Short mmCIF file of C-alpha atoms in Angstrom, two decimals:
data_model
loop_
_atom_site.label_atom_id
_atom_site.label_comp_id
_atom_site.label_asym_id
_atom_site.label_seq_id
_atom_site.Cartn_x
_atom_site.Cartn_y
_atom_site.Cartn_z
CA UNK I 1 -54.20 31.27 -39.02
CA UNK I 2 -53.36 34.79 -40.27
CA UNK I 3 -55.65 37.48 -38.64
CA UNK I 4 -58.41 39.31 -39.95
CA UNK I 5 -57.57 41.85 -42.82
CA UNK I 6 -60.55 44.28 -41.22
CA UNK I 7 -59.24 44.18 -37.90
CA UNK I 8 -55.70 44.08 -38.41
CA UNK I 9 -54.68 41.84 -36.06
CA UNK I 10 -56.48 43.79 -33.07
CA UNK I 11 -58.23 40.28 -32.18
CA UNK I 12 -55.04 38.61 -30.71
CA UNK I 13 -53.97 42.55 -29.25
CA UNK I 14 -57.34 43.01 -27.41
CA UNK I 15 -56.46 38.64 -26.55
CA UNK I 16 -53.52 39.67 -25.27
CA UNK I 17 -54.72 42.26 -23.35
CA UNK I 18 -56.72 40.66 -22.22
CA UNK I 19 -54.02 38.33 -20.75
CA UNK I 20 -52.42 40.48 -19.02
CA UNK I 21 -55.56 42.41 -17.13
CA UNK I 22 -56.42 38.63 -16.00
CA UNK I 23 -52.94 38.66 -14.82
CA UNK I 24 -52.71 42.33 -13.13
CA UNK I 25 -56.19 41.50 -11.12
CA UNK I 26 -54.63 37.77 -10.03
CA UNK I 27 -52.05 39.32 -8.61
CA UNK I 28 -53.62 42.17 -7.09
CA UNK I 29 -56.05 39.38 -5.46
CA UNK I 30 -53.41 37.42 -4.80
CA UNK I 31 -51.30 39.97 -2.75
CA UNK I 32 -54.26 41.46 -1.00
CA UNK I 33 -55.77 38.00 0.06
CA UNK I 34 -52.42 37.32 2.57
CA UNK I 35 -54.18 39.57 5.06
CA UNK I 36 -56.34 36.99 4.95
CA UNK I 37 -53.95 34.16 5.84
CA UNK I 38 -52.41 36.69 8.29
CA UNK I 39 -55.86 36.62 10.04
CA UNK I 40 -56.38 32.85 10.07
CA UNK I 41 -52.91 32.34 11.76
CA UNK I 42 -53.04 34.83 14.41
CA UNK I 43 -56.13 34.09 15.62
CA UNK I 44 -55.31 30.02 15.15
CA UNK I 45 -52.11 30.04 16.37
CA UNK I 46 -53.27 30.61 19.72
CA UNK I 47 -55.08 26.79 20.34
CA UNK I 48 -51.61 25.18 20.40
CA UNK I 49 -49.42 27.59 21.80
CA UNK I 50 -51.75 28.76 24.54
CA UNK I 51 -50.64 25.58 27.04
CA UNK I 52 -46.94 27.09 26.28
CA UNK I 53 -47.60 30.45 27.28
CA UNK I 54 -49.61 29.73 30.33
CA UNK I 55 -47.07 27.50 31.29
CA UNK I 56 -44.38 29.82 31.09
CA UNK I 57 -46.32 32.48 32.87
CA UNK I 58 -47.09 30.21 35.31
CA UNK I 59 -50.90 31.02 35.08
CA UNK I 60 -54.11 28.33 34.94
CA UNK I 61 -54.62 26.97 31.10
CA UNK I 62 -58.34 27.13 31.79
CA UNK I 63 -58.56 30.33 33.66
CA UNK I 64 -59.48 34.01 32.84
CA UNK I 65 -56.21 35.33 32.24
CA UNK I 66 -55.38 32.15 29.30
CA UNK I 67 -59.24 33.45 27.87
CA UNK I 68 -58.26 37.50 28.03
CA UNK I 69 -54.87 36.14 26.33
CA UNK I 70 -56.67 34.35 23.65
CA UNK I 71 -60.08 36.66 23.56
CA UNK I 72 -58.31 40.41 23.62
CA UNK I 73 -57.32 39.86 20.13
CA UNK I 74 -60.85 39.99 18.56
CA UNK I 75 -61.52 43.17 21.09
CA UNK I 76 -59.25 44.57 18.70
CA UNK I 77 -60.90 43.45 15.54
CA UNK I 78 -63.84 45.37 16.79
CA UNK I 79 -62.15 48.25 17.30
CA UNK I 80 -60.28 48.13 14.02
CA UNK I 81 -63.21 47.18 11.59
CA UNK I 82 -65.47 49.69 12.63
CA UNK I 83 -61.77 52.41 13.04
CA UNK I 84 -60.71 50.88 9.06
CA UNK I 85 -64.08 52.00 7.68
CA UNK I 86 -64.01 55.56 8.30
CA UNK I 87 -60.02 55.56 7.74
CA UNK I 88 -60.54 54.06 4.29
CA UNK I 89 -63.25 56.24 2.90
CA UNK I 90 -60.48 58.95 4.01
CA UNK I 91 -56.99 57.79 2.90
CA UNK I 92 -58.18 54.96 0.12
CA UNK I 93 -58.29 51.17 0.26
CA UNK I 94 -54.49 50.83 -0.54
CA UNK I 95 -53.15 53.24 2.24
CA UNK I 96 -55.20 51.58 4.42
CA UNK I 97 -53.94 47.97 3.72
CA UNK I 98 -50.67 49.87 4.11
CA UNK I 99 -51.34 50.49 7.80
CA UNK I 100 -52.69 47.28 7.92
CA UNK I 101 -49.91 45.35 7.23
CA UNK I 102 -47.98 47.55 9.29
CA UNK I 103 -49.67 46.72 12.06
CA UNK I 104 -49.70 42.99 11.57
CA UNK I 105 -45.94 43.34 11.62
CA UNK I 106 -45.49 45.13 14.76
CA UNK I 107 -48.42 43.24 16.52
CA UNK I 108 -46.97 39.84 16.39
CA UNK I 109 -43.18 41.14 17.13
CA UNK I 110 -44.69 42.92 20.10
CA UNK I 111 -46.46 39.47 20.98
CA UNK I 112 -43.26 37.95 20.69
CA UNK I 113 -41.45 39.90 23.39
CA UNK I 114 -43.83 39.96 26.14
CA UNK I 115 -42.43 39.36 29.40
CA UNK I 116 -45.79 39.30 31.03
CA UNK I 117 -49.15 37.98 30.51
CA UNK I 118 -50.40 41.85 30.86
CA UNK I 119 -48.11 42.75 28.03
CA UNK I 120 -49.16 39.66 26.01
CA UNK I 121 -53.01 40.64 26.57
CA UNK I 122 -52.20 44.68 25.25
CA UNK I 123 -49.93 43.02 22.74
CA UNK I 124 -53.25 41.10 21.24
CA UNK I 125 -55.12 43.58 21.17
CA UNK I 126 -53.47 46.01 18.90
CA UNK I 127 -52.54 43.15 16.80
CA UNK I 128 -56.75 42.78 16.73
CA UNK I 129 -56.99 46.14 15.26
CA UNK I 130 -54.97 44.47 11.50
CA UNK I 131 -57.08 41.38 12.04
CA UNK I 132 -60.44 43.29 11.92
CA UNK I 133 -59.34 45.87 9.33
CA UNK I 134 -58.04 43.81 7.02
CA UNK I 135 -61.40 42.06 6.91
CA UNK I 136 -63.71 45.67 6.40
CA UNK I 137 -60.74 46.56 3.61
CA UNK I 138 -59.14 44.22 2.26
CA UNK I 139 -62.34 42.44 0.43
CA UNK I 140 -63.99 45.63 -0.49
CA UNK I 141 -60.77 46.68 -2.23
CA UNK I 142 -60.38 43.19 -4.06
CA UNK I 143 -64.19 43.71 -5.38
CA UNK I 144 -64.07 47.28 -6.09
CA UNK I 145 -60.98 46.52 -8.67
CA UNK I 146 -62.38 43.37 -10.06
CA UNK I 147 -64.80 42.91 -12.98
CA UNK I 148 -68.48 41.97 -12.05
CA UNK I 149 -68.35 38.95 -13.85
CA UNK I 150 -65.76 37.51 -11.83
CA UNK I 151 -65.62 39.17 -8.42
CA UNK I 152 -67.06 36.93 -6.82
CA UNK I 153 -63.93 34.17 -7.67
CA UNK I 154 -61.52 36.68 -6.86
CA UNK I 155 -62.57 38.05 -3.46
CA UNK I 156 -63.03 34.36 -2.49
CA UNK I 157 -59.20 34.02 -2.46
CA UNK I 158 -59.31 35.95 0.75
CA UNK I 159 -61.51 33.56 2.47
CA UNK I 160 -59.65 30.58 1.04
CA UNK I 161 -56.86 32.33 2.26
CA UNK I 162 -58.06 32.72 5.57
CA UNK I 163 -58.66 28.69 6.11
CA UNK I 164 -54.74 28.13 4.60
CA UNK I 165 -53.90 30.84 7.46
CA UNK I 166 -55.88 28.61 10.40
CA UNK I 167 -54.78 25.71 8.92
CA UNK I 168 -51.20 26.34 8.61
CA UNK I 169 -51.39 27.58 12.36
CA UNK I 170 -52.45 24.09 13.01
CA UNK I 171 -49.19 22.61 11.41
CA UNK I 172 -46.82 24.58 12.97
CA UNK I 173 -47.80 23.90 16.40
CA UNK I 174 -47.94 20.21 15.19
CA UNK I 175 -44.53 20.34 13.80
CA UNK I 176 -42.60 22.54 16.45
CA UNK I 177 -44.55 21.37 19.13
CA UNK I 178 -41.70 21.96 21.47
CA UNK I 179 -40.07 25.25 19.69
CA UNK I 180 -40.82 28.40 21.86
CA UNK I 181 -44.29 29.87 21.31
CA UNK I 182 -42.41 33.29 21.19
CA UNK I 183 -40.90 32.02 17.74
CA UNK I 184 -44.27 30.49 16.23
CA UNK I 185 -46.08 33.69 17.04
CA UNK I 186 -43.47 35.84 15.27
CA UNK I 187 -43.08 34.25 12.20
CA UNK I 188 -45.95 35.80 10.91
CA UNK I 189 -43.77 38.81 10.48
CA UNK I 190 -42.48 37.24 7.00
CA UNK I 191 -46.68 37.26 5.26
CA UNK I 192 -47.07 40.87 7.02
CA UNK I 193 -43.81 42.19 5.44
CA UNK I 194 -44.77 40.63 2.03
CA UNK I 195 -48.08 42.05 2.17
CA UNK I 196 -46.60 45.41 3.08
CA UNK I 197 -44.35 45.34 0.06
CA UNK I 198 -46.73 44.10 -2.37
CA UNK I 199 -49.22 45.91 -1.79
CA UNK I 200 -47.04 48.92 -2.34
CA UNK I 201 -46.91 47.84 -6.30
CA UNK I 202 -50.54 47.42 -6.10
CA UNK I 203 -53.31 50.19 -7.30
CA UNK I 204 -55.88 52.03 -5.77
CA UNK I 205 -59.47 50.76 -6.19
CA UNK I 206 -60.90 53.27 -8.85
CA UNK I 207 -64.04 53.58 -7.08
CA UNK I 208 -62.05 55.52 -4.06
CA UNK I 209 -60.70 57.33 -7.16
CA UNK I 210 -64.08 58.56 -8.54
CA UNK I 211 -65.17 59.24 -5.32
CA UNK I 212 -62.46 61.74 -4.75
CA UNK I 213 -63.02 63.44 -8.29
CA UNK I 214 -59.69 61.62 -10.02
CA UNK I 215 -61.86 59.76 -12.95
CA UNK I 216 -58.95 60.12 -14.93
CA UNK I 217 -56.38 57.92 -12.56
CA UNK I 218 -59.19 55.40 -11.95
CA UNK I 219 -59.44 55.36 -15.59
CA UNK I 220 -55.60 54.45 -15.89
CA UNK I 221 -55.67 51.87 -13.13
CA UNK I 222 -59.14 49.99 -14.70
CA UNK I 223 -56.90 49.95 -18.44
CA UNK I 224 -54.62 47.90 -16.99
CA UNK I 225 -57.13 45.80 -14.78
CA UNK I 226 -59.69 45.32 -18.22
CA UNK I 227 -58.96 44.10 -21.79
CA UNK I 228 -59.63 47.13 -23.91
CA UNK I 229 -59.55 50.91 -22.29
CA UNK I 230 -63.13 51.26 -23.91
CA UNK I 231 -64.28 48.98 -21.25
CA UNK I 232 -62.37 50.63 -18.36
CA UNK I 233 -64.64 54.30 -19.67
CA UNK I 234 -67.65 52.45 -19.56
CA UNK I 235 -67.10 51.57 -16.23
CA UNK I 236 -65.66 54.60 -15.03
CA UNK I 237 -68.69 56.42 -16.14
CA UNK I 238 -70.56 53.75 -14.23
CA UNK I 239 -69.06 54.37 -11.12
CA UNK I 240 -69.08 58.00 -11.59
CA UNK I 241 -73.20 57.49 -12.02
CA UNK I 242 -73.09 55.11 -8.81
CA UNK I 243 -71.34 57.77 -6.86
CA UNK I 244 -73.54 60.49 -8.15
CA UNK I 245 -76.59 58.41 -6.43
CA UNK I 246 -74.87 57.68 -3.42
CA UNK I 247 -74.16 61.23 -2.72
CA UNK I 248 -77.66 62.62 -3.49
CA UNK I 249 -78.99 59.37 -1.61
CA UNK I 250 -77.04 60.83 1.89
CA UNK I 251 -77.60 64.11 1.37
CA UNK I 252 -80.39 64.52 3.81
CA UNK I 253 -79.07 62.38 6.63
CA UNK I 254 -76.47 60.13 7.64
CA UNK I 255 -76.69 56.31 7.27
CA UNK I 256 -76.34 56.04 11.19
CA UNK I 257 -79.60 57.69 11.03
CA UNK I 258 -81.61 56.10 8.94
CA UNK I 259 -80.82 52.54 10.26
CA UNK I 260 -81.83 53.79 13.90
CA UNK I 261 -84.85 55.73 12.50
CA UNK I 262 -86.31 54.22 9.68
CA UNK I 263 -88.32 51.36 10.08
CA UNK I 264 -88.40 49.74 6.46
CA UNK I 265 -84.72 48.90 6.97
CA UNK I 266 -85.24 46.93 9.59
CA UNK I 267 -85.60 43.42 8.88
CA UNK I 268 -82.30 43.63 6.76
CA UNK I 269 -80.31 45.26 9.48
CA UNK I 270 -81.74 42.55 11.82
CA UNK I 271 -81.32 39.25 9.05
CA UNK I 272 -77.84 40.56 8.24
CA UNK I 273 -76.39 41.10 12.33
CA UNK I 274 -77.88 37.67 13.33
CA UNK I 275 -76.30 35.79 10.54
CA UNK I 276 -73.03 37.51 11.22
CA UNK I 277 -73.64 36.45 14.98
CA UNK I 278 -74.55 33.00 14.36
CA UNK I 279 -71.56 32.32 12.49
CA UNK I 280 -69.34 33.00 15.60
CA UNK I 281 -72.06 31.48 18.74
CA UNK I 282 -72.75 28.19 17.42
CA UNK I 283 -69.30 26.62 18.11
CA UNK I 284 -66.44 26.62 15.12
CA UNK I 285 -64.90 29.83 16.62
CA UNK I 286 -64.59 28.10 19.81
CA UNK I 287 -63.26 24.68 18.09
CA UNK I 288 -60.54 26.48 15.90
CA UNK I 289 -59.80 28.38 19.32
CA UNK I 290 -59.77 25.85 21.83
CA UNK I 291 -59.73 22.33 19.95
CA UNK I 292 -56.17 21.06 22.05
CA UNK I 293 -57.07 22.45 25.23
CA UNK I 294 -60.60 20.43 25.50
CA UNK I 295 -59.15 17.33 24.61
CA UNK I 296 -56.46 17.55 27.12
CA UNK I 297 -58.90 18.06 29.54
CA UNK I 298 -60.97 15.28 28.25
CA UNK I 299 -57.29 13.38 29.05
CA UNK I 300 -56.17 13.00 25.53
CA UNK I 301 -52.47 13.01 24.82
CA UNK I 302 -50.78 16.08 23.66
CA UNK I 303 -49.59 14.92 20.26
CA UNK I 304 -53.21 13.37 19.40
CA UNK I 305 -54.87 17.11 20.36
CA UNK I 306 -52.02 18.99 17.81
CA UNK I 307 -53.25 15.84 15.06
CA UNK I 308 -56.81 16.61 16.04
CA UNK I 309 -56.03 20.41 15.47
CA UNK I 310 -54.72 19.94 12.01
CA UNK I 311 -57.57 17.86 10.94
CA UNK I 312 -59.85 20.37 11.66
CA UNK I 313 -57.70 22.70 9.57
CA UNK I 314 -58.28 20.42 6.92
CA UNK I 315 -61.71 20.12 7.42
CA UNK I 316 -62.18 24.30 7.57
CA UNK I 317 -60.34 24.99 4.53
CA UNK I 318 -61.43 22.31 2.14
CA UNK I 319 -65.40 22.81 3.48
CA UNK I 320 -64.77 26.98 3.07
CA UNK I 321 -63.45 26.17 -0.63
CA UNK I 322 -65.90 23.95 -1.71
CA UNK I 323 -69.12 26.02 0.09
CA UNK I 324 -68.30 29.02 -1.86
CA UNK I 325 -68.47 26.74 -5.40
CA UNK I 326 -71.80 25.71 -4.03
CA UNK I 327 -73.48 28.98 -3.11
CA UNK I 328 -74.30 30.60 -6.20
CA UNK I 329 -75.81 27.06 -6.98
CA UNK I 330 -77.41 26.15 -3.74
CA UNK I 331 -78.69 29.62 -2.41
CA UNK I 332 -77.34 31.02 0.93
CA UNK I 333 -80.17 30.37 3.19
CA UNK I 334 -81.03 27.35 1.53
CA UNK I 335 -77.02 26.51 2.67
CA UNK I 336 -77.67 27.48 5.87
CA UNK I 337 -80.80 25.53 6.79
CA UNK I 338 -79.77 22.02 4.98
CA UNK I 339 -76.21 22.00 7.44
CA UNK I 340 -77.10 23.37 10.65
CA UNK I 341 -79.65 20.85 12.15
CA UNK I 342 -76.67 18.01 11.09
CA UNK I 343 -74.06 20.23 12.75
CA UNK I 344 -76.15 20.40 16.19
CA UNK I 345 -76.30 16.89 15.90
CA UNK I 346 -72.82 16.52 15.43
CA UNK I 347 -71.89 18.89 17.88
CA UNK I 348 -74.37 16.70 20.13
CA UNK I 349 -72.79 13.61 19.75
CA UNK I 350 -69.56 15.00 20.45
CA UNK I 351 -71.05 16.23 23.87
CA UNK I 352 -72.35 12.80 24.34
CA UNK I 353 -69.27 11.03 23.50
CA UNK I 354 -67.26 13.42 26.57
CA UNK I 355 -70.18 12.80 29.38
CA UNK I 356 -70.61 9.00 28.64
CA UNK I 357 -66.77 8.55 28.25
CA UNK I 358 -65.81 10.26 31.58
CA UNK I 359 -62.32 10.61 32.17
CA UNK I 360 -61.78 8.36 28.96
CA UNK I 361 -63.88 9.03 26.26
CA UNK I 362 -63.59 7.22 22.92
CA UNK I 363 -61.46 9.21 20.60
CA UNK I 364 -62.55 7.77 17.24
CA UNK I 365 -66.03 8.54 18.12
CA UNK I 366 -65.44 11.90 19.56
CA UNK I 367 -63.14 12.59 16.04
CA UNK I 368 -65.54 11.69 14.20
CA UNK I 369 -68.55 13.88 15.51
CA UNK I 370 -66.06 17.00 15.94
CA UNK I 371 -64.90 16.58 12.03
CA UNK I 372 -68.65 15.99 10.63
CA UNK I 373 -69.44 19.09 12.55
CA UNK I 374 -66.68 20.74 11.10
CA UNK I 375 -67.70 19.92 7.92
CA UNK I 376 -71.43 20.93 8.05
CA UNK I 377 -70.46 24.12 9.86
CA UNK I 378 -67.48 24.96 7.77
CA UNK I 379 -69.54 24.52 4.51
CA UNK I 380 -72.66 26.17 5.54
CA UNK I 381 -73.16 29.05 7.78
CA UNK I 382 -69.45 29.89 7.91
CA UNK I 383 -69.50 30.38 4.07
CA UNK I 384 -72.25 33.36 3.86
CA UNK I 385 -71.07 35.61 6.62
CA UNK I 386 -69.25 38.11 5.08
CA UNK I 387 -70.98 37.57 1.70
CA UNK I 388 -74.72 38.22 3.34
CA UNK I 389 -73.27 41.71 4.41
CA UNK I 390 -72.55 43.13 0.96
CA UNK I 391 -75.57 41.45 0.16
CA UNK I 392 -78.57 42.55 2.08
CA UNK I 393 -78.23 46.57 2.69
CA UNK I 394 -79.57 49.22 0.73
CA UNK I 395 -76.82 51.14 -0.54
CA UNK I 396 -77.64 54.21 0.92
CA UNK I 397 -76.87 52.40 4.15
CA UNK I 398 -74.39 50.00 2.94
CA UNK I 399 -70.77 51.66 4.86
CA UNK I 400 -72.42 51.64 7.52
CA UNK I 401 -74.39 48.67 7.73
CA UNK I 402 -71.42 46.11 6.85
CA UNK I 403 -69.57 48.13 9.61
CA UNK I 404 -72.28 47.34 11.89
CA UNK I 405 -71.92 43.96 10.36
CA UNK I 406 -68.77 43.59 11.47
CA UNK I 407 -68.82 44.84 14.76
CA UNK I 408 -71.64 42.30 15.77
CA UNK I 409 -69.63 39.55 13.92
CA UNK I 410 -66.57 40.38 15.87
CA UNK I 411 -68.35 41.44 19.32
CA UNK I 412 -70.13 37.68 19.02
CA UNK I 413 -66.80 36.25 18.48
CA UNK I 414 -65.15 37.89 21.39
CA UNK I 415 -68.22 36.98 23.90
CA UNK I 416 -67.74 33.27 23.23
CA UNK I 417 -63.89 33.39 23.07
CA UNK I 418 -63.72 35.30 26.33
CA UNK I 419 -66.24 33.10 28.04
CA UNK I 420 -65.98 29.52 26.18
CA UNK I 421 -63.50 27.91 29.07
CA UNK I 422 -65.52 29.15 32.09
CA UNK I 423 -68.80 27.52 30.48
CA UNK I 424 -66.71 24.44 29.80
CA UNK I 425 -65.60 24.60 33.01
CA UNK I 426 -68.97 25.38 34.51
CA UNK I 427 -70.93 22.85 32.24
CA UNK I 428 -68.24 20.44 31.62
CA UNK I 429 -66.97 19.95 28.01
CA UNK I 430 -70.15 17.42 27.37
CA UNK I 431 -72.54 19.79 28.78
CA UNK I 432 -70.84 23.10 27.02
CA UNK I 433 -71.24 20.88 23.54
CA UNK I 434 -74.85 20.56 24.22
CA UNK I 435 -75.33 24.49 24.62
CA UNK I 436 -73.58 25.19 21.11
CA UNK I 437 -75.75 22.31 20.01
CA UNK I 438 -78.89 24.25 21.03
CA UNK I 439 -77.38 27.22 19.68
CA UNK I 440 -77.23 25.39 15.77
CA UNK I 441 -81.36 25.03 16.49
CA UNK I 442 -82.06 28.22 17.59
CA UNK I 443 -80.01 30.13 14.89
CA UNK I 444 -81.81 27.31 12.20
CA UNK I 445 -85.28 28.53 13.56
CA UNK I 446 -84.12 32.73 12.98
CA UNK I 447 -82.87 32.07 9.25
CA UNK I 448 -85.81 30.27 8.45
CA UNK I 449 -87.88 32.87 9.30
CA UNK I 450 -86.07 36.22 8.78
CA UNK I 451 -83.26 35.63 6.65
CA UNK I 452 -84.70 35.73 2.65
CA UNK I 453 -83.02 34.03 -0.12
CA UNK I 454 -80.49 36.52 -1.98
CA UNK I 455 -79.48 33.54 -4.79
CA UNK I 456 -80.31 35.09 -8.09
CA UNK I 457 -81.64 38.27 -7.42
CA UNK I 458 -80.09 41.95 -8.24
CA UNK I 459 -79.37 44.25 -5.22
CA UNK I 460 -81.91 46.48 -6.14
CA UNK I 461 -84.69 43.88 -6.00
CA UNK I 462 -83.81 42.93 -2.76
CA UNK I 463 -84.02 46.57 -1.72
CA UNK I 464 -87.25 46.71 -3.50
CA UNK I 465 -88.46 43.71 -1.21
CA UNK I 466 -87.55 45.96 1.94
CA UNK I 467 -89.55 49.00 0.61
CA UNK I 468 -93.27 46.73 -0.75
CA UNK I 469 -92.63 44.61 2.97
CA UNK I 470 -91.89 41.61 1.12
CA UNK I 471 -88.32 41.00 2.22
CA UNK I 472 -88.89 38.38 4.41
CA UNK I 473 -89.68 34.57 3.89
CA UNK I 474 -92.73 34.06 5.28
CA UNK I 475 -93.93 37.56 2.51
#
């Protein structure tokens, strides 16, 4: 078909174009989302290497030091997503990934090498500082260079991403079950020097840009990220009008103040921190963690643990994938409160299945509650915690509020890693089950009362909701 005399042809230009802004945003998702997989595997890789390490240090598999060794690394996620917040309003998005990767690099060589659980524990924990930056960065900067229409798709690759990371843990401890842990640890080196290249190639987000009065580079890198450079003005005077707001919005006082001191913000701040709590407390942390070591304990062969392990990789990243097709359709809390009273059953069951089986419990039935759990966990709860946080706070609190976000999300997840094998040791494994089952009720009981529905509504009208006290459900 010959083109249009009026346009000249510009139909199939702006079409092609278009083509290759799809193309330059892929692949800027693309690179960005292996911090993502970087995360999943460091913190994953620990649940079947941990027996090796203790072994070789010659310290208990079930005692403190083996839960400092595994727990130290999300000390340093705190630390890092609350540090990466402030350092990325300062140096931009892409430095910051920079240092990011960086420190993924160094973090798991330095893992590598350490002659002594001490070192091993220190070792962690700056590798904890990549793990929680890249997740306060790495998203934002995906979103802020994506169009509206489709951000949500493309910042999902770093959660998919993150599953693939855990789940690929999973098959390399299966696999080289008896290769050193030293090695499985460090080849995570390869991701972390891939994302440190590629991300070199990438652009800045345009928002940093604006923000730092260089309209005219944000407009170059939004050209190449839209189909027609009409469209990349219109947003750059967009963003310039956002930032305008923002700045005359905290002019008066600081967003650390005004979610300490003014009351309207409230229920947000508080529906927002318990989500991002209950996502870590209510037991998939501590399976992805710990999966191997509680069924040796439970007496189960090494080999079927490492099987187990994978199939709860499986379980993470397909439920992950197909939650976040769901959740536009579904609604978050609506999510939330259909899967967790079947997870707490699940999670019950599987408790059940350890006290009634003793010393030999049944392992299809115990497989069987631990994947269903996995599933309704995996595809509920675990989908909306990071998405509730960009969701739910005003933007004149918004940096600080998902950093808050963060920190509790993190903090949770480092309370139950640190203490999850002196409660199973305490409770037994049965008995510990039974506490996260509780834990699936309780957190059921919060959402239904204090966490609103966010499907289909603007962020402005959910800010309006906060200001006329109509935020929460029960309003």
């Amino acid at each position: 078909m010959s083109a249009n005399p009026m346009t000249g042809g510009r139909g199939a230009e702006n079409d092609d174009t278009g083509d290759a802004a799809s193309g330059n945003i892929l692949r800027v998702a693309l690179v960005a989302a292996l911090g993502g997989l970087l995360y999943g595997y460091d913190t994953g890789v620990i649940s079947g290497t941990l027996p090796q390490i203790t072994k070789d240090y010659g310290i208990d598999s079930h005692g403190v030091l083996a839960e400092l060794i595994t727990a130290l690394i999300l000390a340093g996620a705190v630390v890092g997503a609350l540090a990466m917040g402030h350092l990325s309003h300062r140096i931009g998005r892409k430095k910051s990934i920079v240092i990011v990767a960086a420190i993924f690099a160094v973090g798991v060589l330095l893992c590598a090498v350490s002659p002594n659980p001490t070192s091993l524990m220190i070792s962690r924990f700056f590798l904890g500082l990549a793990v929680g930056g890249c997740t306060q960065t790495i998203p934002a900067y995906i979103g802020e260079l994506a169009p509206h229409e489709r951000r949500g798709s493309y910042v999902t690759f770093f959660n998919v991403a993150i599953g693939v990371g855990i789940l690929t843990a999973a098959v390399v401890n299966l696999a080289f079950h008896d290769v050193p842990w030293e090695w499985k640890i460090a080849g995570a080196v390869v991701p972390a020097v891939v994302l440190l290249v590629g991300i070199l190639a990438q652009p800045e987000s345009p928002r940093w840009l604006v923000a730092r009065d260089r309209s005219d580079e944000a407009l170059d890198v939004l050209h190449r990220m839209r189909p027609t450079r009409e469209a990349a003005a219109d947003e750059v005077k967009d963003i310039e009008r956002i930032h305008q707001v923002e700045v005359e919005k905290s002019a008066d006082e600081g967003e650390w103040h005004a979610i300490f001191h003014e009351k309207w913000l409230r229920p947000a701040i508080f529906a927002g921190v318990m989500v991002a709590v209950f996502t870590q407390i209510t037991g998939l942390e501590m399976m992805i963690y710990y999966t191997p070591t509680l069924l040796r304990q439970a007496g189960f062969a090494d080999d079927v643990s490492l099987w187990v392990n994978v199939a709860v990789g499986v379980v993470y990243l397909t439920m992950t994938a197909a939650g976040k097709l769901f959740v536009d359709k579904i609604g978050r809390r609506s999510l939330m409160l259909w899967t967790l009273p079947p997870a707490a059953v699940c999670i019950a069951g599987f408790g059940i299945v350890m006290f009634v089986g003793g010393d030999h419990p049944s392992l299809p039935w115990a497989l069987t509650f631990l994947l269903l759990f996995m599933f309704f966990q995996a595809g509920g709860i675990q989908v909306v915690g990071w998405l509730m946080g960009s969701e739910l706070y005003p933007l004149q609190i918004r940096s600080a509020a998902t950093s808050m976000h963060a920190m509790a999300l993190w903090g949770s997840n480092l309370l139950i890693t640190v203490t999850a094998l002196s409660v199973v040791n305490a409770l037994t494994p049965g008995g510990a089950m039974l506490v996260y089952a509780a834990l699936n009720l309780v957190a059921w009981v919060v959402i239904y009362r204090r966490v609103p529905e966010t499907k289909g509504r603007s962020l402005e009208e959910i800010e309006d909701s906060l200001r006329e006290e109509r935020f929460l459900p029960r309003s």
